[in-house]
Coordinates of C-alpha atoms in Angstrom, one line a residue:
X1 CA 90.8 145.3 110.4
X2 CA 91.4 147.9 113.2
X3 CA 91.2 151.7 113.2
X4 CA 92.7 153.6 116.1
X5 CA 91.9 157.3 116.6
X6 CA 93.7 159.3 119.3
X7 CA 91.5 162.3 120.0
X8 CA 93.6 163.6 122.9
X9 CA 96.0 162.5 125.6
X10 CA 93.1 161.3 127.6
X11 CA 90.7 159.9 125.0
X12 CA 91.0 157.4 122.2
X13 CA 88.6 155.6 119.9
X14 CA 89.0 152.1 118.4
X15 CA 87.0 150.4 115.7
X16 CA 87.5 146.7 115.0
X17 CA 85.8 144.9 112.1
X18 CA 85.9 141.2 111.3
X19 CA 84.5 139.0 108.5
X20 CA 84.8 135.3 107.7
X21 CA 83.3 133.1 105.0
X22 CA 84.0 129.3 105.1
X23 CA 82.8 126.2 103.3
X24 CA 83.3 122.7 104.5
X25 CA 82.8 119.9 102.1
X26 CA 81.1 116.5 102.5
X27 CA 82.7 114.1 105.0
X28 CA 82.1 111.2 107.3
X29 CA 82.0 112.8 110.7
X30 CA 81.5 109.6 112.7
X31 CA 81.8 105.9 112.1
X32 CA 80.7 104.2 115.3
X33 CA 81.6 100.6 114.5
X34 CA 84.8 101.3 112.6
X35 CA 84.0 98.7 110.0
X36 CA 82.8 98.6 106.4
X37 CA 79.1 98.2 107.3
X38 CA 77.0 101.3 107.5
X39 CA 76.1 101.1 111.1
X40 CA 75.5 104.2 113.3
X41 CA 77.4 106.5 111.0
X42 CA 77.1 110.3 110.6
X43 CA 77.7 111.9 107.2
X44 CA 77.8 115.5 106.2
X45 CA 76.2 115.0 102.8
X46 CA 76.8 118.4 101.2
X47 CA 78.8 121.6 101.6
X48 CA 78.4 123.4 104.8
X49 CA 78.3 127.2 104.4
X50 CA 79.4 129.3 107.4
X51 CA 79.8 133.1 107.7
X52 CA 80.3 135.6 110.5
X53 CA 80.5 139.3 110.6
X54 CA 81.5 141.4 113.7
X55 CA 82.0 145.0 114.7
X56 CA 83.3 146.5 117.9
X57 CA 83.5 150.1 119.0
X58 CA 85.6 151.1 122.0
X59 CA 86.2 154.3 123.9
X60 CA 89.4 154.2 126.0
X61 CA 90.4 157.1 128.3
X62 CA 91.4 158.4 131.6
X63 CA 90.0 160.8 134.2
X64 CA 91.0 162.7 137.3
X65 CA 94.7 163.1 136.4
X66 CA 95.0 159.5 135.3
X67 CA 93.7 158.1 138.5
X68 CA 90.9 156.4 136.6
X69 CA 91.3 154.4 133.4
X70 CA 88.3 153.1 131.6
X71 CA 87.3 151.1 128.5
X72 CA 83.7 151.0 127.3
X73 CA 82.0 150.2 124.1
X74 CA 79.6 148.1 122.0
X75 CA 80.0 144.8 120.2
X76 CA 77.8 143.1 117.6
X77 CA 78.2 139.9 115.6
X78 CA 76.0 137.9 113.2
X79 CA 76.8 134.3 112.2
X80 CA 75.0 131.8 110.0
X81 CA 75.5 128.2 109.4
X82 CA 73.8 125.9 106.9
X83 CA 74.5 122.1 107.3
X84 CA 73.0 118.9 106.0
X85 CA 73.9 115.7 107.8
X86 CA 72.6 112.1 107.7
X87 CA 72.5 109.4 110.3
X88 CA 73.0 106.0 108.8
X89 CA 72.2 102.6 110.2
X90 CA 71.8 99.1 108.9
X91 CA 68.5 97.2 108.9
X92 CA 68.3 95.2 112.1
X93 CA 68.1 91.5 112.8
X94 CA 66.2 90.3 115.8
X95 CA 64.2 87.3 117.2
X96 CA 60.6 87.2 118.1
X97 CA 61.2 86.8 121.8
X98 CA 63.5 89.8 122.1
X99 CA 61.2 91.9 119.9
X100 CA 58.3 91.2 122.2
X101 CA 60.3 92.2 125.3
X102 CA 61.5 95.4 123.7
X103 CA 57.9 96.2 122.6
X104 CA 56.8 95.8 126.3
X105 CA 59.6 98.2 127.5
X106 CA 61.6 95.4 129.1
X107 CA 65.3 94.8 128.9
X108 CA 65.8 91.8 126.6
X109 CA 67.1 88.5 127.9
X110 CA 69.1 85.9 126.0
X111 CA 66.8 84.4 123.4
X112 CA 65.9 80.7 123.3
X113 CA 67.5 78.6 120.6
X114 CA 66.6 78.2 117.9
X115 CA 65.2 81.8 117.6
X116 CA 63.1 83.0 114.6
X117 CA 65.0 85.4 112.4
X118 CA 63.2 88.8 111.9
X119 CA 64.6 91.6 109.8
X120 CA 63.3 95.2 109.7
X121 CA 63.6 98.6 111.2
X122 CA 64.3 99.1 114.8
X123 CA 66.4 102.3 114.2
X124 CA 65.8 104.5 111.2
X125 CA 68.2 103.2 108.5
X126 CA 68.5 106.8 107.1
X127 CA 67.7 110.0 108.8
X128 CA 68.5 113.2 106.8
X129 CA 68.5 116.5 108.5
X130 CA 68.7 120.0 107.1
X131 CA 69.9 122.4 109.8
X132 CA 70.0 126.2 109.5
X133 CA 71.4 128.4 112.3
X134 CA 71.4 132.2 112.7
X135 CA 73.0 133.8 115.8
X136 CA 72.9 137.5 116.5
X137 CA 75.0 138.9 119.4
X138 CA 74.8 142.4 120.9
X139 CA 76.8 143.5 123.9
X140 CA 77.7 146.6 125.9
X141 CA 80.7 146.6 128.3
X142 CA 82.4 148.9 130.7
X143 CA 85.5 148.4 132.8
X144 CA 87.2 151.0 134.9
X145 CA 90.3 151.0 137.2
X146 CA 90.7 153.4 140.1
X147 CA 94.0 154.1 141.8
X148 CA 92.8 154.3 145.4
X149 CA 96.4 154.9 146.5
X150 CA 99.8 154.7 144.8
X151 CA 99.8 150.9 145.5
X152 CA 96.1 149.9 145.7
X153 CA 94.0 149.6 142.6
X154 CA 90.3 148.7 142.3
X155 CA 88.8 147.5 139.0
X156 CA 85.1 147.1 138.4
X157 CA 83.4 146.1 135.2
X158 CA 80.3 144.6 133.6
X159 CA 79.0 143.3 130.4
X160 CA 75.5 143.0 129.2
X161 CA 75.0 140.4 126.5
X162 CA 72.0 139.5 124.4
X163 CA 72.3 136.5 122.1
X164 CA 69.4 135.7 119.7
X165 CA 69.5 132.1 118.6
X166 CA 67.3 131.0 115.7
X167 CA 67.4 127.4 114.4
X168 CA 65.5 125.6 111.7
X169 CA 65.4 121.9 111.3
X170 CA 63.8 119.6 108.7
X171 CA 64.2 115.8 109.3
X172 CA 63.3 113.2 106.6
X173 CA 63.4 109.5 107.2
X174 CA 63.2 106.4 105.1
X175 CA 59.9 105.0 103.8
X176 CA 59.4 102.1 106.1
X177 CA 56.4 100.6 104.1
X178 CA 58.4 100.7 100.9
X179 CA 61.3 99.0 102.5
X180 CA 59.1 96.2 103.9
X181 CA 57.4 95.8 100.5
X182 CA 60.8 95.4 98.8
X183 CA 61.8 92.7 101.2
X184 CA 58.5 90.9 100.7
X185 CA 58.8 90.9 96.9
X186 CA 62.5 90.2 96.7
X187 CA 62.1 86.4 96.5
X188 CA 64.8 86.0 99.1
X189 CA 62.6 84.4 101.7
X190 CA 61.1 87.4 103.6
X191 CA 57.5 87.3 104.7
X192 CA 55.1 90.2 105.2
X193 CA 56.1 92.8 107.7
X194 CA 54.5 93.0 111.1
X195 CA 55.4 96.1 113.2
X196 CA 58.2 96.9 110.8
X197 CA 59.9 93.5 110.9
X198 CA 59.7 90.9 108.1
X199 CA 60.1 87.2 109.1
X200 CA 62.8 85.3 107.3
X201 CA 62.1 81.8 106.3
X202 CA 65.7 80.6 106.6
X203 CA 68.2 80.6 109.4
X204 CA 70.6 83.1 110.9
X205 CA 73.5 81.2 109.2
X206 CA 72.2 82.6 105.9
X207 CA 72.8 86.2 107.0
X208 CA 69.3 87.5 106.6
X209 CA 70.4 91.1 107.4
X210 CA 73.1 91.0 104.7
X211 CA 70.5 89.7 102.2
X212 CA 68.1 92.5 103.1
X213 CA 70.8 95.2 102.8
X214 CA 71.8 93.9 99.4
X215 CA 68.5 95.1 98.1
X216 CA 69.5 98.8 98.8
X217 CA 73.0 99.2 97.3
X218 CA 74.9 102.5 97.3
X219 CA 74.4 103.1 93.5
X220 CA 75.9 106.6 93.4
X221 CA 78.9 105.9 95.6
X222 CA 78.2 108.6 98.3
X223 CA 78.6 106.1 101.1
X224 CA 74.8 106.0 101.9
X225 CA 72.6 103.0 101.1
X226 CA 69.9 104.0 98.7
X227 CA 66.8 103.4 100.8
X228 CA 63.5 104.9 99.5
X229 CA 62.8 108.1 101.4
X230 CA 59.5 109.2 102.8
X231 CA 57.6 111.7 100.8
X232 CA 57.0 114.1 103.7
X233 CA 59.5 115.1 106.5
X234 CA 59.2 113.4 109.8
X235 CA 59.8 116.6 111.7
X236 CA 59.9 120.4 111.0
X237 CA 61.1 122.5 113.9
X238 CA 61.7 126.3 114.2
X239 CA 62.9 127.8 117.5
X240 CA 64.0 131.3 118.3
X241 CA 64.9 132.8 121.6
X242 CA 67.0 135.6 123.0
X243 CA 69.3 134.8 126.0
X244 CA 70.3 137.8 128.1
X245 CA 72.7 138.2 131.0
X246 CA 74.6 140.9 132.8
X247 CA 78.0 139.6 134.1
X248 CA 79.8 141.9 136.6
X249 CA 83.4 141.6 137.9
X250 CA 85.4 143.1 140.7
X251 CA 89.1 143.0 141.3
X252 CA 91.5 144.5 143.9
X253 CA 95.2 144.5 143.4
X254 CA 98.1 145.7 145.6
X255 CA 101.6 146.6 144.5
X256 CA 104.1 146.0 147.2
X257 CA 106.0 149.3 148.0
X258 CA 109.6 149.4 146.9
X259 CA 111.0 149.9 150.4
X260 CA 109.8 146.4 151.4
X261 CA 111.9 144.7 148.7
X262 CA 115.0 146.9 148.7
X263 CA 118.3 145.1 148.8
X264 CA 116.7 141.8 147.7
X265 CA 116.6 139.9 144.4
X266 CA 112.9 140.8 144.0
X267 CA 112.1 143.8 141.7
X268 CA 108.3 143.9 142.1
X269 CA 105.4 142.0 143.8
X270 CA 101.8 142.4 143.0
X271 CA 98.9 140.5 144.7
X272 CA 95.3 140.5 143.6
X273 CA 91.9 139.0 144.2
X274 CA 89.2 138.8 141.6
X275 CA 85.5 137.9 141.6
X276 CA 83.9 137.5 138.2
X277 CA 81.0 135.9 136.4
X278 CA 80.6 134.4 133.0
X279 CA 77.9 133.4 130.6
X280 CA 77.6 131.1 127.6
X281 CA 74.4 131.4 125.7
X282 CA 71.8 128.7 125.4
X283 CA 70.9 127.2 122.0
X284 CA 68.8 124.6 120.3
X285 CA 70.2 121.1 119.6
X286 CA 68.9 118.7 116.9
X287 CA 67.6 115.5 118.7
X288 CA 66.9 113.2 115.7
X289 CA 63.2 112.8 114.9
X290 CA 62.2 114.8 118.0
X291 CA 63.3 118.1 116.5
X292 CA 65.0 120.8 118.4
X293 CA 65.6 120.8 122.1
X294 CA 66.8 123.7 124.1
X295 CA 70.1 123.6 125.9
X296 CA 70.1 126.0 128.8
X297 CA 72.7 128.8 129.2
X298 CA 75.8 128.0 131.1
X299 CA 76.8 130.3 133.9
X300 CA 80.0 130.4 136.0
X301 CA 81.1 132.3 139.1
X302 CA 84.9 132.6 139.6
X303 CA 87.0 133.5 142.6
X304 CA 90.7 133.9 142.1
X305 CA 93.6 135.0 144.1
X306 CA 97.1 135.3 142.8
X307 CA 100.6 136.9 143.0
X308 CA 102.9 138.2 140.3
X309 CA 106.6 138.5 141.0
X310 CA 109.5 139.9 139.0
X311 CA 113.0 139.3 140.2
X312 CA 116.7 139.1 139.2
X313 CA 116.6 142.5 137.4
X314 CA 113.3 141.5 135.8
X315 CA 114.8 138.5 134.1
X316 CA 112.6 136.2 136.1
X317 CA 108.8 136.4 136.1
X318 CA 106.6 134.2 138.3
X319 CA 102.8 134.1 138.3
X320 CA 100.8 132.0 140.7
X321 CA 97.0 131.7 141.1
X322 CA 94.5 129.7 143.0
X323 CA 90.8 129.7 141.9
X324 CA 87.4 128.2 142.5
X325 CA 84.8 128.1 139.7
X326 CA 81.1 127.2 140.2
X327 CA 79.1 126.3 137.2
X328 CA 75.3 126.2 136.7
X329 CA 74.0 124.2 133.7
X330 CA 77.4 123.3 132.4
X331 CA 77.1 122.3 128.7
X332 CA 78.5 118.8 128.0
X333 CA 78.5 116.4 125.1
X334 CA 76.3 113.3 126.0
X335 CA 74.7 110.3 124.3
X336 CA 70.9 109.9 124.3
X337 CA 68.2 108.3 122.2
X338 CA 65.3 109.9 120.4
X339 CA 61.7 108.6 120.4
X340 CA 62.5 106.4 117.4
X341 CA 65.5 104.7 119.2
X342 CA 68.1 106.5 117.1
X343 CA 71.3 107.1 119.1
X344 CA 72.3 110.7 119.1
X345 CA 75.3 112.6 120.4
X346 CA 74.2 115.9 121.7
X347 CA 74.9 118.8 124.0
X348 CA 73.0 118.8 127.3
X349 CA 73.3 120.4 130.7
X350 CA 74.8 119.1 133.9
X351 CA 73.0 120.8 136.8
X352 CA 75.9 122.1 138.9
X353 CA 79.6 121.5 138.9
X354 CA 82.8 123.1 140.2
X355 CA 86.5 123.3 139.5
X356 CA 89.1 124.2 142.1
X357 CA 92.8 124.4 141.3
X358 CA 96.1 126.3 141.0
X359 CA 98.3 127.4 138.2
X360 CA 102.0 128.4 138.1
X361 CA 103.8 130.1 135.2
X362 CA 107.5 130.9 135.2
X363 CA 109.5 132.8 132.6
X364 CA 113.3 133.0 133.2
X365 CA 115.9 134.7 131.0
X366 CA 119.1 133.8 132.8
X367 CA 121.2 135.4 130.0
X368 CA 120.1 137.4 127.0
X369 CA 120.5 134.4 124.7
X370 CA 118.6 131.8 126.9
X371 CA 114.9 131.5 127.7
X372 CA 113.3 129.0 130.0
X373 CA 109.6 128.8 130.5
X374 CA 107.4 126.5 132.7
X375 CA 103.7 126.2 133.1
X376 CA 101.9 123.7 135.4
X377 CA 98.3 123.3 136.7
X378 CA 96.6 121.1 139.3
X379 CA 92.8 120.9 139.2
X380 CA 90.0 119.1 141.0
X381 CA 86.7 118.7 139.0
X382 CA 83.4 117.7 140.6
X383 CA 79.8 117.4 139.6
X384 CA 77.5 118.4 142.4
X385 CA 74.2 117.9 140.4
X386 CA 74.2 115.7 137.3
X387 CA 71.0 113.9 136.3
X388 CA 70.8 112.0 133.1
X389 CA 68.6 109.5 131.3
X390 CA 69.3 105.7 131.5
X391 CA 70.2 105.1 127.9
X392 CA 69.1 101.5 127.8
X393 CA 65.7 102.5 129.2
X394 CA 65.5 105.5 126.8
X395 CA 65.9 103.1 123.9
X396 CA 63.1 101.0 125.3
X397 CA 60.9 104.1 125.4
X398 CA 61.1 104.6 129.2
X399 CA 62.4 107.8 130.9
X400 CA 64.5 106.7 133.9
X401 CA 66.7 109.2 135.6
X402 CA 70.2 108.3 136.9
X403 CA 72.6 110.2 139.1
X404 CA 76.0 110.8 137.4
X405 CA 77.4 113.2 140.0
X406 CA 80.1 110.8 141.1
X407 CA 81.8 110.8 137.6
X408 CA 85.0 112.7 136.8
X409 CA 84.9 115.4 134.1
X410 CA 85.5 114.0 130.7
X411 CA 88.6 115.1 128.7
X412 CA 90.0 116.9 131.7
X413 CA 93.4 115.8 133.1
X414 CA 93.9 116.9 136.6
X415 CA 97.6 117.7 136.2
X416 CA 99.5 119.3 133.3
X417 CA 103.1 120.4 133.0
X418 CA 105.0 122.0 130.1
X419 CA 108.7 123.1 130.1
X420 CA 110.6 124.7 127.3
X421 CA 114.3 125.8 127.0
X422 CA 116.1 127.4 124.2
X423 CA 119.5 129.0 123.7
X424 CA 120.7 131.3 120.9
X425 CA 124.3 131.1 119.7
X426 CA 125.2 134.2 117.7
X427 CA 128.1 133.6 115.3
X428 CA 129.6 135.2 112.2
X429 CA 127.6 132.6 110.2
X430 CA 124.3 133.5 111.7
X431 CA 122.3 132.6 114.8
X432 CA 121.8 129.0 115.9
X433 CA 119.0 128.2 118.3
X434 CA 118.4 124.7 119.7
X435 CA 115.1 124.3 121.6
X436 CA 113.6 121.4 123.7
X437 CA 110.0 121.2 124.8
X438 CA 108.4 118.7 127.3
X439 CA 104.7 118.4 128.0
X440 CA 102.9 116.1 130.4
X441 CA 99.2 115.2 131.0
X442 CA 98.0 113.0 133.9
X443 CA 95.5 110.2 133.3
X444 CA 92.3 111.3 131.6
X445 CA 88.7 110.0 131.5
X446 CA 86.9 110.0 128.1
X447 CA 83.4 108.6 128.8
X448 CA 80.2 110.2 127.5
X449 CA 77.7 108.0 129.4
X450 CA 77.2 106.3 132.7
X451 CA 78.2 102.8 131.4
X452 CA 81.6 104.2 130.4
X453 CA 82.3 105.3 134.0
X454 CA 81.3 101.8 135.3
X455 CA 83.8 100.3 132.8
X456 CA 86.4 102.9 133.8
X457 CA 86.1 101.9 137.4
X458 CA 86.8 98.3 136.5
X459 CA 89.6 99.0 134.1
X460 CA 90.7 102.6 133.3
X461 CA 92.0 101.5 129.9
X462 CA 88.4 100.8 128.8
X463 CA 87.4 104.5 128.9
X464 CA 90.5 106.5 129.6
X465 CA 94.2 107.1 129.0
X466 CA 97.2 106.8 131.3
X467 CA 99.4 109.7 132.0
X468 CA 101.9 110.5 129.2
X469 CA 104.6 112.9 128.2
X470 CA 105.7 114.3 124.8
X471 CA 109.2 115.6 124.0
X472 CA 109.8 117.9 121.0
X473 CA 113.1 119.2 119.7
X474 CA 114.0 121.9 117.2
X475 CA 117.3 123.3 115.8
X476 CA 117.1 126.5 113.9
X477 CA 119.5 128.7 112.0
X478 CA 118.9 132.3 110.8
X479 CA 121.2 134.3 108.6
X480 CA 122.8 137.5 109.9
X481 CA 120.5 139.8 107.9
X482 CA 117.5 137.7 108.9
X483 CA 116.4 137.0 105.3
X484 CA 117.0 133.2 105.4
X485 CA 116.1 130.6 108.1
X486 CA 116.2 126.8 108.3
X487 CA 114.8 124.7 111.1
X488 CA 115.1 120.9 111.6
X489 CA 112.7 119.5 114.0
X490 CA 111.7 116.2 115.7
X491 CA 108.3 115.8 117.2
X492 CA 107.5 113.2 119.8
X493 CA 111.2 112.3 120.2
X494 CA 110.5 109.3 122.4
X495 CA 107.8 108.0 120.0
X496 CA 105.2 108.0 122.8
X497 CA 101.9 106.3 121.9
X498 CA 99.2 108.7 123.0
X499 CA 95.5 108.9 122.1
X500 CA 93.6 111.8 120.5
X501 CA 90.0 112.2 119.4
X502 CA 88.8 109.7 122.0
X503 CA 85.3 108.9 123.1
X504 CA 83.8 106.0 125.1
X505 CA 80.1 105.2 124.6
X506 CA 79.6 102.0 126.6
X507 CA 75.8 102.2 127.1
X508 CA 75.0 102.5 123.4
X509 CA 77.5 100.5 121.3
X510 CA 80.0 99.4 123.9
X511 CA 82.8 101.0 121.9
X512 CA 85.9 103.1 122.8
X513 CA 87.0 105.1 119.8
X514 CA 90.7 105.7 119.8
X515 CA 92.9 107.6 117.3
X516 CA 96.6 107.6 117.9
X517 CA 98.5 110.9 118.0
X518 CA 101.4 111.6 115.7
X519 CA 104.3 109.2 116.1
X520 CA 108.0 110.4 116.0
X521 CA 108.2 112.8 113.1
X522 CA 111.2 114.5 111.4
X523 CA 111.0 117.6 109.3
X524 CA 112.7 120.7 107.9
X525 CA 111.3 124.2 107.6
X526 CA 112.9 126.7 105.2
X527 CA 112.0 130.4 104.9
X528 CA 113.3 133.1 102.6
X529 CA 112.2 136.7 103.1
X530 CA 112.6 139.1 100.2

């Protein structure tokens, strides 16, 4: 809700309040192998309760005969999130030679045949986490614009932000001793456990892992095998910290005098240059059995220059900008392993990175009944410092740094284009409006780890997507009085096969998750206002 209070011609107050309560039910958030087995899955096992409340107070006014315009105020928000999630894995099958190599921190070689079957726990079969989050944000801001001349305007501003992040995490794992004892007493041919693995007295052809998993069926049907759980949590973590930052900005704009564009098709020209800074708070990320790890704040410095043009009796608007953004500690989704070899998808920081690019926006109304819009961008993305852990070595218990600064940004097409055109036909039967939209994205990389980029260099289809375009069409009718409207639409007219929700994780599971976007779809919308 918003309350506006005009105290005078030069002073106004505004109050903005917001509140949100949400509940998300249990779901399977990730199924790494895509098959029926419970292997490297992530489940939200109960309702997730989320709430946020915000309030903003603004003072808007002008000074010195309207030569200075300003906005200042305070902002506050508090949000909470309670979530329970479970990482699920199968029991593991391994041979004695490979187990000895892994125990020694060595990359395993191909085992000698015949190898001795061993079944047990290399990765926690069940890891349940209870995660509580409370964020409190306080901010004060000021922005003022000064008319230096009739055509030159200077804008300065700044924002002080303090975000307090408090996180609580309780992690409970399976009872490894109880699992080993059940295998031993099952009568299925398992011997006594040594270092978490039970020798199997048969052969691999008898599927010893499948036999072991049959001892822990999902009795209640919640999708999680009923392993005995440890009596005490593996990890209790509580972290709280306040992240503060002052982010200033400075902009200078120049409005071209009218006498420069007289007797031309141009109505107005404005150029500008902006320097600004940005800040994204740090936070604490659950890292499996290792508890909460701090993700550092992300900071960005942006330089932008642009021009805004209106022409053809203000029926044509063109905005063009070039920019350079430099990031410190950019927050990215990555794949890692905790100290118990559990694979975890987490946020972490890339040291330094930059984006340089250009954007063009065009809006043209060649006649009152027709609208044409165009938007396009061209960007170059580059990591300048990006150190990560070698995932294979992390699973083996070794910390080995690798340089990933040569990788492209994930989920970031370098070129995008969208075009839309519509025309309204006004008749005695109502208004008919056909519309056509075209959108294009260049090839895109979707890797989360170093191995994905190595695969991408060999064959881009292993961790990326080719360029593609989507065409949508709509035909609408609205009655003369506006009370009734009907729209027929066709999405993805050419039935283009594009991918959404994509992630490549070559170093961990050697998988490339792909979900197809919507195929060609037909539909009708009907509205009646009364």
